[in-house]
Amino acid sequence: MPYIYTQQFYYINSAYKLNEIIQQYQHIIKQDPVARCMIGFVAAQLIRDPTFSLPVESIEDWLKSREPIKDTDNVTSENNSDLNTLMDILKGICYESPSEEPCENEMNTDKITAYHEPSAQTTNKLCRYTSRSPYDFRISQE
């Protein structure tokens, strides 16, 4: 039987629980923009940081407290596809076999490569707001 690191097992278990919550409260998440944002931010944090402590009970309690909107005209297919995409990503985390090599998915690799390629118009200067006093804001470029 293969040994699974506790941290990786916790990460997979958290992704699985979040996916179950999304499936269970899908009708609320589709209709409530605040719920969509909250689930999106939690999922993004979980995907970025495997050590993220997922507050499953508080998320579920909060979703239970949300009232579904009676008007279903606001539900669009775009929201449904976004939710399905998020659930697919979480399922991918749950059912990935632990390995040293990164996954090779042609479609996702193209998107990531295209995102990280610097364009010719990109500059390395950063604009930062600096303040000498509470009411004096200046922009400095580095």
Tab-separated table of C-alpha atoms in Angstrom:
chain	number	residue	atom	x	y	z
A	1	MET	CA	0.000	0.000	0.000
A	2	PRO	CA	1.519	3.357	-0.994
A	3	TYR	CA	2.336	5.839	1.715
A	4	ILE	CA	0.534	9.173	1.404
A	5	TYR	CA	1.931	12.146	3.235
A	6	THR	CA	-0.478	13.477	5.831
A	7	GLN	CA	-0.327	16.962	4.357
A	8	GLN	CA	-1.135	15.698	0.853
A	9	PHE	CA	-3.937	13.510	2.201
A	10	TYR	CA	-5.374	16.531	4.036
A	11	TYR	CA	-5.163	18.582	0.816
A	12	ILE	CA	-6.968	15.917	-1.226
A	13	ASN	CA	-9.566	15.481	1.511
A	14	SER	CA	-10.174	19.254	1.670
A	15	ALA	CA	-10.657	19.453	-2.103
A	16	TYR	CA	-13.079	16.526	-1.940
A	17	LYS	CA	-15.103	18.140	0.873
A	18	LEU	CA	-15.257	21.479	-0.934
A	19	ASN	CA	-16.434	19.719	-4.096
A	20	GLU	CA	-19.187	17.969	-2.110
A	21	ILE	CA	-20.300	21.281	-0.591
A	22	ILE	CA	-20.436	22.886	-4.038
A	23	GLN	CA	-22.537	20.019	-5.379
A	24	GLN	CA	-24.868	20.067	-2.376
A	25	TYR	CA	-25.455	23.848	-2.431
A	26	GLN	CA	-25.204	24.325	-6.185
A	27	HIS	CA	-28.665	25.909	-6.418
A	28	ILE	CA	-27.697	28.634	-3.927
A	29	ILE	CA	-24.262	29.244	-5.445
A	30	LYS	CA	-25.730	29.647	-8.937
A	31	GLN	CA	-28.213	32.297	-7.793
A	32	ASP	CA	-26.253	34.195	-5.140
A	33	PRO	CA	-23.302	36.300	-6.361
A	34	VAL	CA	-21.887	36.600	-2.828
A	35	ALA	CA	-21.863	32.820	-2.474
A	36	ARG	CA	-20.155	32.481	-5.874
A	37	CYS	CA	-17.433	34.909	-4.828
A	38	MET	CA	-16.907	33.204	-1.491
A	39	ILE	CA	-16.668	29.739	-3.055
A	40	GLY	CA	-14.380	31.064	-5.784
A	41	PHE	CA	-12.011	32.695	-3.307
A	42	VAL	CA	-11.937	29.625	-1.060
A	43	ALA	CA	-11.276	27.328	-4.026
A	44	ALA	CA	-8.546	29.616	-5.358
A	45	GLN	CA	-6.855	29.707	-1.959
A	46	LEU	CA	-7.073	25.915	-1.678
A	47	ILE	CA	-5.656	25.401	-5.174
A	48	ARG	CA	-2.774	27.845	-4.553
A	49	ASP	CA	-1.850	26.718	-1.050
A	50	PRO	CA	-1.978	22.998	-0.150
A	51	THR	CA	-1.521	23.888	3.544
A	52	PHE	CA	-4.679	26.056	3.588
A	53	SER	CA	-6.905	25.141	6.522
A	54	LEU	CA	-10.345	24.805	4.970
A	55	PRO	CA	-13.176	25.788	7.367
A	56	VAL	CA	-15.643	23.247	5.968
A	57	GLU	CA	-18.231	23.520	8.745
A	58	SER	CA	-18.355	27.318	8.681
A	59	ILE	CA	-18.670	27.379	4.872
A	60	GLU	CA	-21.497	24.870	5.001
A	61	ASP	CA	-23.272	26.723	7.838
A	62	TRP	CA	-22.967	29.999	5.948
A	63	LEU	CA	-24.390	28.466	2.763
A	64	LYS	CA	-27.278	26.980	4.773
A	65	SER	CA	-28.107	30.460	6.053
A	66	ARG	CA	-28.366	31.893	2.522
A	67	GLU	CA	-31.883	32.006	1.140
A	68	PRO	CA	-32.228	30.945	-2.492
A	69	ILE	CA	-33.570	33.715	-4.705
A	70	LYS	CA	-37.078	33.025	-5.981
A	71	ASP	CA	-36.437	34.654	-9.375
A	72	THR	CA	-34.594	32.121	-11.535
A	73	ASP	CA	-34.263	34.434	-14.547
A	74	ASN	CA	-30.884	35.648	-13.257
A	75	VAL	CA	-29.302	32.207	-13.585
A	76	THR	CA	-27.240	32.013	-16.751
A	77	SER	CA	-25.495	29.142	-18.459
A	78	GLU	CA	-22.190	30.992	-17.969
A	79	ASN	CA	-22.531	30.719	-14.186
A	80	ASN	CA	-23.332	27.040	-14.548
A	81	SER	CA	-20.290	26.374	-16.733
A	82	ASP	CA	-18.016	28.295	-14.331
A	83	LEU	CA	-19.280	26.198	-11.439
A	84	ASN	CA	-18.811	22.994	-13.428
A	85	THR	CA	-15.260	24.046	-14.321
A	86	LEU	CA	-14.482	24.666	-10.656
A	87	MET	CA	-15.903	21.279	-9.676
A	88	ASP	CA	-13.834	19.595	-12.416
A	89	ILE	CA	-10.653	21.217	-11.081
A	90	LEU	CA	-11.423	20.058	-7.545
A	91	LYS	CA	-12.203	16.543	-8.803
A	92	GLY	CA	-8.863	16.568	-10.600
A	93	ILE	CA	-7.131	17.312	-7.304
A	94	CYS	CA	-9.051	14.534	-5.560
A	95	TYR	CA	-8.331	11.846	-8.113
A	96	GLU	CA	-4.791	12.775	-9.160
A	97	SER	CA	-2.216	10.143	-8.401
A	98	PRO	CA	0.629	11.588	-6.324
A	99	SER	CA	3.701	11.841	-8.526
A	100	GLU	CA	6.844	13.880	-8.877
A	101	GLU	CA	6.124	14.932	-12.474
A	102	PRO	CA	3.669	17.721	-13.277
A	103	CYS	CA	0.548	16.766	-15.195
A	104	GLU	CA	0.759	17.202	-18.937
A	105	ASN	CA	-2.556	18.456	-20.204
A	106	GLU	CA	-2.176	20.020	-23.636
A	107	MET	CA	-5.111	22.395	-23.333
A	108	ASN	CA	-4.120	23.741	-19.901
A	109	THR	CA	-0.402	23.897	-20.758
A	110	ASP	CA	-1.128	26.179	-23.716
A	111	LYS	CA	-3.144	28.539	-21.532
A	112	ILE	CA	-0.469	28.679	-18.841
A	113	THR	CA	2.339	29.219	-21.345
A	114	ALA	CA	0.388	31.948	-23.113
A	115	TYR	CA	-0.284	33.661	-19.804
A	116	HIS	CA	3.338	33.693	-18.642
A	117	GLU	CA	4.941	34.818	-21.891
A	118	PRO	CA	6.029	38.461	-21.560
A	119	SER	CA	4.852	40.717	-24.323
A	120	ALA	CA	6.991	43.294	-26.115
A	121	GLN	CA	4.959	46.114	-24.559
A	122	THR	CA	5.511	44.934	-20.978
A	123	THR	CA	7.678	47.222	-18.899
A	124	ASN	CA	9.510	46.340	-15.726
A	125	LYS	CA	8.608	49.579	-13.964
A	126	LEU	CA	6.337	49.367	-10.970
A	127	CYS	CA	4.065	52.193	-9.902
A	128	ARG	CA	3.801	52.410	-6.144
A	129	TYR	CA	1.921	54.817	-3.974
A	130	THR	CA	4.195	56.369	-1.390
A	131	SER	CA	3.030	58.591	1.392
A	132	ARG	CA	5.047	61.117	3.359
A	133	SER	CA	2.057	62.069	5.464
A	134	PRO	CA	-1.458	60.681	5.873
A	135	TYR	CA	-2.802	63.049	3.186
A	136	ASP	CA	0.138	63.215	0.772
A	137	PHE	CA	0.077	60.529	-1.903
A	138	ARG	CA	2.685	60.449	-4.626
A	139	ILE	CA	3.391	57.940	-7.332
A	140	SER	CA	6.971	56.754	-7.547
A	141	GLN	CA	8.237	54.649	-10.414
A	142	GLU	CA	10.992	52.108	-9.997
